[in-house]
PDB file of C-alpha atoms in Angstrom:
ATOM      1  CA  UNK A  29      -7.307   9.469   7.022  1.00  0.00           C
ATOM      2  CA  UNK A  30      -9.366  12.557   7.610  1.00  0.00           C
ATOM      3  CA  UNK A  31     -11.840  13.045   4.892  1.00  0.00           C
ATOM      4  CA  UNK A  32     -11.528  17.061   5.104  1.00  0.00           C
ATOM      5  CA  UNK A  33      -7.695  17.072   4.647  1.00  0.00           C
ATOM      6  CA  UNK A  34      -7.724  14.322   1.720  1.00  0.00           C
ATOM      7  CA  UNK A  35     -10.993  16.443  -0.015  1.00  0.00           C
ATOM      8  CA  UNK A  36      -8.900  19.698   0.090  1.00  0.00           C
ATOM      9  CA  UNK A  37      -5.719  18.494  -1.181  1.00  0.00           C
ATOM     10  CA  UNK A  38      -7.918  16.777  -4.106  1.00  0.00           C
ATOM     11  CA  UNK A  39      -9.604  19.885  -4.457  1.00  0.00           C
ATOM     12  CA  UNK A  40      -6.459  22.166  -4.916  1.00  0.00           C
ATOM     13  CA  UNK A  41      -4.329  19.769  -7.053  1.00  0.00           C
ATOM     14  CA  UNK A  42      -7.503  19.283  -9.074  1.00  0.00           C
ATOM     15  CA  UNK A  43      -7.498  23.497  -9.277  1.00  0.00           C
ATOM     16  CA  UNK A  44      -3.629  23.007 -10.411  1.00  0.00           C
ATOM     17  CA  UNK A  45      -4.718  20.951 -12.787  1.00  0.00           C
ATOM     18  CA  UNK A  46      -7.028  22.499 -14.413  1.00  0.00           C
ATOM     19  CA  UNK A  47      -5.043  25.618 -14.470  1.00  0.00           C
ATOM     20  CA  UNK A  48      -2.379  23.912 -16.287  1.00  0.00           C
ATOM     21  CA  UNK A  49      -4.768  22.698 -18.849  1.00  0.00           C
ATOM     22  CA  UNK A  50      -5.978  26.183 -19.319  1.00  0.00           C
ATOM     23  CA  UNK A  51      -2.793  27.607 -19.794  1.00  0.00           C
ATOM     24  CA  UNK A  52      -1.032  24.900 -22.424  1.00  0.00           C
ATOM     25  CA  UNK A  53       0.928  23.592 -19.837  1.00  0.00           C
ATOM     26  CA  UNK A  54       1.974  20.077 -17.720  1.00  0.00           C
ATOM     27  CA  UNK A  55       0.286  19.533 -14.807  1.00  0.00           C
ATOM     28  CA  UNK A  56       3.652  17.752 -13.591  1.00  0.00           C
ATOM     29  CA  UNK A  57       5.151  21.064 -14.449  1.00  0.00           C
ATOM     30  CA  UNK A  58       3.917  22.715 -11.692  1.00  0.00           C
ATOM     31  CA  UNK A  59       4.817  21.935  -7.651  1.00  0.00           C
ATOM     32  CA  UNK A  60       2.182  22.424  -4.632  1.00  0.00           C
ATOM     33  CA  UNK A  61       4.168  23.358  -1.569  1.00  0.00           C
ATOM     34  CA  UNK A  62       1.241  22.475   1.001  1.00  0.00           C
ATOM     35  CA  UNK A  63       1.740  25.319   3.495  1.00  0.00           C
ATOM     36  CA  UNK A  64       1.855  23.261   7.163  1.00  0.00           C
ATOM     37  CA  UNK A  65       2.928  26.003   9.963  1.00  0.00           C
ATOM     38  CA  UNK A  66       1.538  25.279  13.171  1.00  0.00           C
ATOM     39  CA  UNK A  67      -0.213  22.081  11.995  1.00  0.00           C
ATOM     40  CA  UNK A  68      -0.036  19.294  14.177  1.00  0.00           C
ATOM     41  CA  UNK A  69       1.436  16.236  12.464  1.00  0.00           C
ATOM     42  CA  UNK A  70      -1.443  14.222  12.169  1.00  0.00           C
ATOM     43  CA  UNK A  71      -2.853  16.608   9.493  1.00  0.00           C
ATOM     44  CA  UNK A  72       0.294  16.502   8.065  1.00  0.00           C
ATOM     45  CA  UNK A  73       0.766  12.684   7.746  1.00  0.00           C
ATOM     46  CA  UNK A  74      -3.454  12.643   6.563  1.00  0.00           C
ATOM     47  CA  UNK A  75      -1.725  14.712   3.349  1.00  0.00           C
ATOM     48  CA  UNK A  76       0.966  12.269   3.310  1.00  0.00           C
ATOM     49  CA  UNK A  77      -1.158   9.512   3.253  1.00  0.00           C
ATOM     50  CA  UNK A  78      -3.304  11.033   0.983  1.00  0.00           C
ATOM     51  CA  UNK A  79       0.189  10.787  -1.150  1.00  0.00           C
ATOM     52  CA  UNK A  80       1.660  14.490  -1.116  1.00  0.00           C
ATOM     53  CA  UNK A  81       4.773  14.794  -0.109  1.00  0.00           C
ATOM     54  CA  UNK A  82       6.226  18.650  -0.434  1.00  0.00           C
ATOM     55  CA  UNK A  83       5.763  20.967   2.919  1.00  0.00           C
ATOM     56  CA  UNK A  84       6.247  24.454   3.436  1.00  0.00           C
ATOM     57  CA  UNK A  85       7.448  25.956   6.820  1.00  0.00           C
ATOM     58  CA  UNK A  86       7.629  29.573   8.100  1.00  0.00           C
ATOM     59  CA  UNK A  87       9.240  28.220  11.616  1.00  0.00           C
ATOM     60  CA  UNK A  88      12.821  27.100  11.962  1.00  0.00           C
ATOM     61  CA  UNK A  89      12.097  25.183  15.733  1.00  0.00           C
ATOM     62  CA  UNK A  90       8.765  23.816  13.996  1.00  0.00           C
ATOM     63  CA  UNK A  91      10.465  22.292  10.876  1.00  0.00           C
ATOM     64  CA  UNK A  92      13.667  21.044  12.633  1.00  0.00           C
ATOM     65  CA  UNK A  93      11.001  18.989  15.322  1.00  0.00           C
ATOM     66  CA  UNK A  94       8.566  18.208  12.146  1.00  0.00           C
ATOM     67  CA  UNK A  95      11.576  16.911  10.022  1.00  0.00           C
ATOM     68  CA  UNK A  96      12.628  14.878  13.010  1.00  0.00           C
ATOM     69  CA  UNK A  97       9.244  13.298  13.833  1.00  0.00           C
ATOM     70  CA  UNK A  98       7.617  12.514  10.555  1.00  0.00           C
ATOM     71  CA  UNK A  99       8.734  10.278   7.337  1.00  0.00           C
ATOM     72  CA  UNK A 100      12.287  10.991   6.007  1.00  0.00           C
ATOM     73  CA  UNK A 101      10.704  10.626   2.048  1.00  0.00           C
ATOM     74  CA  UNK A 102       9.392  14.092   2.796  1.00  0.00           C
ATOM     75  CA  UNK A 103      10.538  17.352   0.241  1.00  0.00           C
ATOM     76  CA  UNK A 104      10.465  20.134   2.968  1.00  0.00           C
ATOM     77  CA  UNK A 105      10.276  23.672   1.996  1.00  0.00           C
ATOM     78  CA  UNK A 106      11.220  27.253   4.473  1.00  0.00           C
ATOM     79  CA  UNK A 107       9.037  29.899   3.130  1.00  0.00           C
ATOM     80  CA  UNK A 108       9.352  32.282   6.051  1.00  0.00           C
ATOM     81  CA  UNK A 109      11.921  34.604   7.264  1.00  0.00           C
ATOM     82  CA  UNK A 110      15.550  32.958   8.242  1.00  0.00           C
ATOM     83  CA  UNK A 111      17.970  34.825  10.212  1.00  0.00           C
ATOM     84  CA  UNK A 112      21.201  33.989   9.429  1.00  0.00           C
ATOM     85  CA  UNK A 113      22.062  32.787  12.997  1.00  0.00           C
ATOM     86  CA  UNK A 114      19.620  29.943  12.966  1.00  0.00           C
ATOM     87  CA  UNK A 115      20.585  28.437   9.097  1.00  0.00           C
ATOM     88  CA  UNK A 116      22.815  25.958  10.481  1.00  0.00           C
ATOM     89  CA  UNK A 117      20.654  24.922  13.107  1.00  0.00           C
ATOM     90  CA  UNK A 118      17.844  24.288  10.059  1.00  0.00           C
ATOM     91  CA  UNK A 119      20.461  22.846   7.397  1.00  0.00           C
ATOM     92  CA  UNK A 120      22.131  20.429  10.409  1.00  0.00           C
ATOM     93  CA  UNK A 121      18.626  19.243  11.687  1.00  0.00           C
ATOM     94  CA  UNK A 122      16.682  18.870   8.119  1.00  0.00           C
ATOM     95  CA  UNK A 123      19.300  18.070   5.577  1.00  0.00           C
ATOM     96  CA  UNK A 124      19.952  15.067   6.871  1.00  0.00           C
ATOM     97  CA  UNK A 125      16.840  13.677   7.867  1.00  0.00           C
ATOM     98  CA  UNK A 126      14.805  14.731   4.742  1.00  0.00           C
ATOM     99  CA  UNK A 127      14.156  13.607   0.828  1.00  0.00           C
ATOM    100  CA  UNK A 128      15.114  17.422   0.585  1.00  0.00           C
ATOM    101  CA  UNK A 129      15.061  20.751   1.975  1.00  0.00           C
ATOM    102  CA  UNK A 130      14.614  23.930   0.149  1.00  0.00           C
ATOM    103  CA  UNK A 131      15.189  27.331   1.335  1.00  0.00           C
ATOM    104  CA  UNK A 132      12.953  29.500  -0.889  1.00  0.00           C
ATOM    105  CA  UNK A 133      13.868  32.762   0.828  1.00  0.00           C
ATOM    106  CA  UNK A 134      16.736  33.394   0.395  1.00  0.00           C
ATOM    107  CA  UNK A 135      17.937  37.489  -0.053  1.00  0.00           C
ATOM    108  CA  UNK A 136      21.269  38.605   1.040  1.00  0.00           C
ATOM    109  CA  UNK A 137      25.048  37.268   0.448  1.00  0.00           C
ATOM    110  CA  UNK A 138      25.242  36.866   3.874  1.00  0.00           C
ATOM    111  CA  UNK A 139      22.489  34.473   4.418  1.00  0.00           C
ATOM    112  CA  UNK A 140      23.811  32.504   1.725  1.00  0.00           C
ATOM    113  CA  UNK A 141      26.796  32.167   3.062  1.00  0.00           C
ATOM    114  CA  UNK A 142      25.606  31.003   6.140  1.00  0.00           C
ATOM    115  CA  UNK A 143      23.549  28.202   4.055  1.00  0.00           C
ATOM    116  CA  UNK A 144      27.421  27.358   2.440  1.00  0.00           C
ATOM    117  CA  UNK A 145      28.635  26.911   5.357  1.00  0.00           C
ATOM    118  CA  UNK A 146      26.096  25.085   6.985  1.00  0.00           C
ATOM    119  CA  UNK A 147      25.948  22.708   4.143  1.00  0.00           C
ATOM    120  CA  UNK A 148      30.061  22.284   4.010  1.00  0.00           C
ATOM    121  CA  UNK A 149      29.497  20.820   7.955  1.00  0.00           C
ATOM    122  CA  UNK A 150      26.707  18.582   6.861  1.00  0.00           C
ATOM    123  CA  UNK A 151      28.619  17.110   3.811  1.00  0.00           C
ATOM    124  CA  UNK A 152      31.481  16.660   5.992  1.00  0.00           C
ATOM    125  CA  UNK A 153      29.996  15.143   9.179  1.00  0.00           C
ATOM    126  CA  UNK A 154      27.599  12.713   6.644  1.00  0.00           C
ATOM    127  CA  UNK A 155      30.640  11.906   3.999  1.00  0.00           C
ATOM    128  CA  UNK A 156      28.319  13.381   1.655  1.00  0.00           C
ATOM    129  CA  UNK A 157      28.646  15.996  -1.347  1.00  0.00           C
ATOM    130  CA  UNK A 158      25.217  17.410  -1.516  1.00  0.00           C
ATOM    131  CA  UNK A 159      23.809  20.892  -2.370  1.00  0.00           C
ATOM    132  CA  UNK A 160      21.546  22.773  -1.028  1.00  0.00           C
ATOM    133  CA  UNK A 161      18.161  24.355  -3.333  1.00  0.00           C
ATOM    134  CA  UNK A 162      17.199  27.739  -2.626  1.00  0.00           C
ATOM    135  CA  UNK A 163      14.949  30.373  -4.476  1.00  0.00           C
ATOM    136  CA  UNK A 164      15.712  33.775  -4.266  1.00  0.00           C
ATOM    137  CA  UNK A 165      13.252  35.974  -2.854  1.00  0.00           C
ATOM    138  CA  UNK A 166      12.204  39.209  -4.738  1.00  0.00           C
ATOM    139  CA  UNK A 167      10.180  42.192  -3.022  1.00  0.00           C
ATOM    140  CA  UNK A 168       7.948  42.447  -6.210  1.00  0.00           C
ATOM    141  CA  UNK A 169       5.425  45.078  -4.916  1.00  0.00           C
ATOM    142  CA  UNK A 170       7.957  47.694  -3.093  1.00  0.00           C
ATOM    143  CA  UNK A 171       6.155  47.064   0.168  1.00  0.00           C
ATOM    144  CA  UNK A 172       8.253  47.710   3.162  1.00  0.00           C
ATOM    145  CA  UNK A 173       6.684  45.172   4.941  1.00  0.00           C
ATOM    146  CA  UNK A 174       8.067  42.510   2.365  1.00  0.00           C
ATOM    147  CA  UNK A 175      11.169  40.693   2.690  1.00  0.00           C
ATOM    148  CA  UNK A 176      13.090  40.540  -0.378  1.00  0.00           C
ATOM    149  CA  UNK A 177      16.146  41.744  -3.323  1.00  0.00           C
ATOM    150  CA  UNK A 178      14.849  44.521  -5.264  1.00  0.00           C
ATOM    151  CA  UNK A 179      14.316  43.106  -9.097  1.00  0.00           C
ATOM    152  CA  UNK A 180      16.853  45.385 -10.005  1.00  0.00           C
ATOM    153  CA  UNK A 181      19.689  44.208  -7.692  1.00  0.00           C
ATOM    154  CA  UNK A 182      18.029  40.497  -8.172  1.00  0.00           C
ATOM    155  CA  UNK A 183      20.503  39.252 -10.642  1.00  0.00           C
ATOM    156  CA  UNK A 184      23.635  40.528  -9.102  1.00  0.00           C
ATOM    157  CA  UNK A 185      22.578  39.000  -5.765  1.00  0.00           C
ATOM    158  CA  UNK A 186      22.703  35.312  -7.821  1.00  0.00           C
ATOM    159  CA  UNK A 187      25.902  36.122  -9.538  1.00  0.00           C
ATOM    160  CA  UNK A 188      27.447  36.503  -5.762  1.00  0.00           C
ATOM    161  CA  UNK A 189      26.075  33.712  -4.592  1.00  0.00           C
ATOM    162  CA  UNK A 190      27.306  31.586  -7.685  1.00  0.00           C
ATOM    163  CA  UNK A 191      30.974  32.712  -7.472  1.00  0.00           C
ATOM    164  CA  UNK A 192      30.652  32.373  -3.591  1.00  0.00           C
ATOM    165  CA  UNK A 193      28.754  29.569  -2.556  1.00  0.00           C
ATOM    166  CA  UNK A 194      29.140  26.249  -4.638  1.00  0.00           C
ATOM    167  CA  UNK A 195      27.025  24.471  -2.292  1.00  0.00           C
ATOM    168  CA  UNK A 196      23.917  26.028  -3.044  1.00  0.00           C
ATOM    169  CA  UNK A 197      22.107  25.891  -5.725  1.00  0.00           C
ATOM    170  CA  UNK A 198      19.774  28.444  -7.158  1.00  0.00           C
ATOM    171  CA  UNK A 199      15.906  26.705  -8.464  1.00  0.00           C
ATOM    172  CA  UNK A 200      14.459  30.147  -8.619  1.00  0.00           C
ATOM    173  CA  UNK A 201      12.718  33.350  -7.926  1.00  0.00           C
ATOM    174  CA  UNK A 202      10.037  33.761  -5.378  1.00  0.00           C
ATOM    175  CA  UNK A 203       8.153  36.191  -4.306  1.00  0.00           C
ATOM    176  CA  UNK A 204       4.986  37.286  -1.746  1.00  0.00           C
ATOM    177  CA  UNK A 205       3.565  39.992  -3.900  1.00  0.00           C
ATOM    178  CA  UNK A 206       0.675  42.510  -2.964  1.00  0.00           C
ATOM    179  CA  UNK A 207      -2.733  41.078  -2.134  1.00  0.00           C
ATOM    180  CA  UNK A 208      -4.882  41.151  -5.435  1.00  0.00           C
ATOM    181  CA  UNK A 209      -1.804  42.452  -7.247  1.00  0.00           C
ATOM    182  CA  UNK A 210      -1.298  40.109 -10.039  1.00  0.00           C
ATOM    183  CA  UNK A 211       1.536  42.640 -11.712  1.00  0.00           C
ATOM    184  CA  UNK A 212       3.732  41.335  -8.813  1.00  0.00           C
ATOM    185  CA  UNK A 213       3.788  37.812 -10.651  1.00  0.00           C
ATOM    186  CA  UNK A 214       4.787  39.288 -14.413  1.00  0.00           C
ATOM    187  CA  UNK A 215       7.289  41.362 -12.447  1.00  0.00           C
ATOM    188  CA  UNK A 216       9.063  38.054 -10.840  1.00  0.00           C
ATOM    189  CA  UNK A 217       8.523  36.243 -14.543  1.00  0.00           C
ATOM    190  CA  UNK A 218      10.443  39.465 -16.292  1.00  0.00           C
ATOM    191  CA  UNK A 219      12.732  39.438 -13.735  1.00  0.00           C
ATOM    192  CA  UNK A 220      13.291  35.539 -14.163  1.00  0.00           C
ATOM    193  CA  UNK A 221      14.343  36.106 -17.749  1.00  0.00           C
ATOM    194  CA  UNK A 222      16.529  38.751 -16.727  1.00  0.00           C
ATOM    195  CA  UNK A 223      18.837  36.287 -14.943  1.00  0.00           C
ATOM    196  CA  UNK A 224      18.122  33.652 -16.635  1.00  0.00           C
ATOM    197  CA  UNK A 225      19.956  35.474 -19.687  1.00  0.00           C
ATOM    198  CA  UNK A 226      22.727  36.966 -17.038  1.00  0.00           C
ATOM    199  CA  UNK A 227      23.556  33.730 -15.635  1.00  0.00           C
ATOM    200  CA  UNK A 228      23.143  31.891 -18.902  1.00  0.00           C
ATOM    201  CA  UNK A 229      20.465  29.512 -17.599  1.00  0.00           C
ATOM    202  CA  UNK A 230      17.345  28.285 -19.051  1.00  0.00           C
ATOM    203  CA  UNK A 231      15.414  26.968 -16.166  1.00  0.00           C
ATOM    204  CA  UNK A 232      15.023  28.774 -13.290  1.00  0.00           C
ATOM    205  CA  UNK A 233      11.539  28.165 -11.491  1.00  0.00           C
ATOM    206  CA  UNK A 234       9.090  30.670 -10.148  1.00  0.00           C
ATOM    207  CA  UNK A 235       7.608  30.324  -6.870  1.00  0.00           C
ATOM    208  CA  UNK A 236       4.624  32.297  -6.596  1.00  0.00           C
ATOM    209  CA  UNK A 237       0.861  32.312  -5.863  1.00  0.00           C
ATOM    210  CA  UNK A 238      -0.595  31.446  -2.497  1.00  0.00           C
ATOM    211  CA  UNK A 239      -4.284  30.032  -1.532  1.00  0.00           C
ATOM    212  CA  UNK A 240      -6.186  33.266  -2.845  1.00  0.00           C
ATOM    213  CA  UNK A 241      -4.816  33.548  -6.382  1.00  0.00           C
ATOM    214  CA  UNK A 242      -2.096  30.485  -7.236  1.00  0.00           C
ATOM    215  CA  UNK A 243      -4.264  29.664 -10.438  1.00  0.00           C
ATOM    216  CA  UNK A 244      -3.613  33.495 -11.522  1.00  0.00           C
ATOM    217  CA  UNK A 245      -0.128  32.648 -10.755  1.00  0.00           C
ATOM    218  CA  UNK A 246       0.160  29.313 -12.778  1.00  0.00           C
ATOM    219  CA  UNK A 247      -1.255  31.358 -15.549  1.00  0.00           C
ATOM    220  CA  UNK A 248       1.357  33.903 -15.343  1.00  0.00           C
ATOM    221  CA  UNK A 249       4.023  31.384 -15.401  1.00  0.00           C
ATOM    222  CA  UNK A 250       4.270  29.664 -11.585  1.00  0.00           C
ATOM    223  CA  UNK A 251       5.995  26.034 -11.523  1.00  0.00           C
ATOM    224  CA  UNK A 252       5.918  26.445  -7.546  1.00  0.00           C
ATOM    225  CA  UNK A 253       2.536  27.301  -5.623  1.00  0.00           C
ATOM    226  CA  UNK A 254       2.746  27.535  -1.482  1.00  0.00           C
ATOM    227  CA  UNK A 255      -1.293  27.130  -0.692  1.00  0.00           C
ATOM    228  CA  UNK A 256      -2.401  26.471   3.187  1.00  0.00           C
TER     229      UNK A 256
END
């Protein structure tokens, strides 16, 4: 096992930990998404020896190889952009071969549908009736640069995708918000509530906080952290 991959993931679960502790909360309450884009999979399966087992993505051709060469007991997670014309190459090539896939950024009807769709041909093919997890993804900070539903147009967006796509199943929120901008987390919390009470739900997740400031996040109310 390398010593430098098992130290770090010690180190930032210990972090977690103490965050929770701070904050009156769990630390089973609160998911690290080990961020492992462009990794090779040896530092991967160090991690997974080490005994993690949730991955984060940003690459459709990288996960589909990853989830094909590495342990099938692995919770995979896409946390970068997904055009719609390459979800059922992701949902055919991970589903099937993974503990579980989650697509955490998820921001139109249309990709969602595509995801439906996707997952209707799995469950088909493997004579199975699963669904698929996704987060929604919220542009928090009004950057341009940011994928993302508005938090205005956030809970609308779900209702669609509830009364369109039984196959997929909403976790969450998530969001990237502005470096050093720790509004951007209460804005994805408030907004959180928001559909929580429009849906009439009571445990939607928050996905939010990266390497620089997930222990602000887990303060603010995170049960998902993505840290590389």
């Amino acid at each position: 096992m390398s010593s430098n991959v098992a130290t770090n993931l010690h180190l930032v679960l210990k972090n977690v930990q103490t965050a929770c502790e701070e904050n009156g909360k769990n630390k089973n309450d609160v998911r690290l998404v080990a961020v492992s884009k462009t990794k090779p999979n040896e530092l991967l399966l160090d991690a997974y020896d080490a005994g993690h087992r949730h991955f984060g993505e940003n690459y459709v051709q990288e996960l589909v190889q990853k989830a094909h060469d590495l342990p099938n007991d692995i919770h995979w997670h896409f946390i970068g952009p997904l055009q719609s014309n390459k979800a059922n190459l992701l949902i055919k090539s991970v589903v099937p071969k993974a503990a579980s896939l989650t697509v955490e950024t998820v921001s139109t009807l249309k990709l969602a549908n595509k995801l439906n769709n996707a997952m209707a041909a799995v469950n088909e093919s493997e004579n199975s009736d699963l669904k698929l997890s996704i987060f929604i993804q919220v542009n928090t900070s009004g950057e341009i640069s940011k994928s993302g539903v508005t938090p205005s147009e956030t809970l609308a967006l779900c209702r669609e995708i509830v009364e369109n796509c039984p196959l997929l199943e909403i976790r969450g929120l998530m969001t990237i918000g502005a470096s050093g901008d720790l509004n951007c987390f209460d804005i994805l919390r408030d907004c959180r509530d928001q559909v929580q009470e429009g849906l009439g739900v009571s445990s939607l997740e928050l996905s939010m906080g990266m390497s620089g400031d997930y222990q602000e996040a887990i303060k603010r109310g995170a049960t998902n952290v993505r840290v590389g």
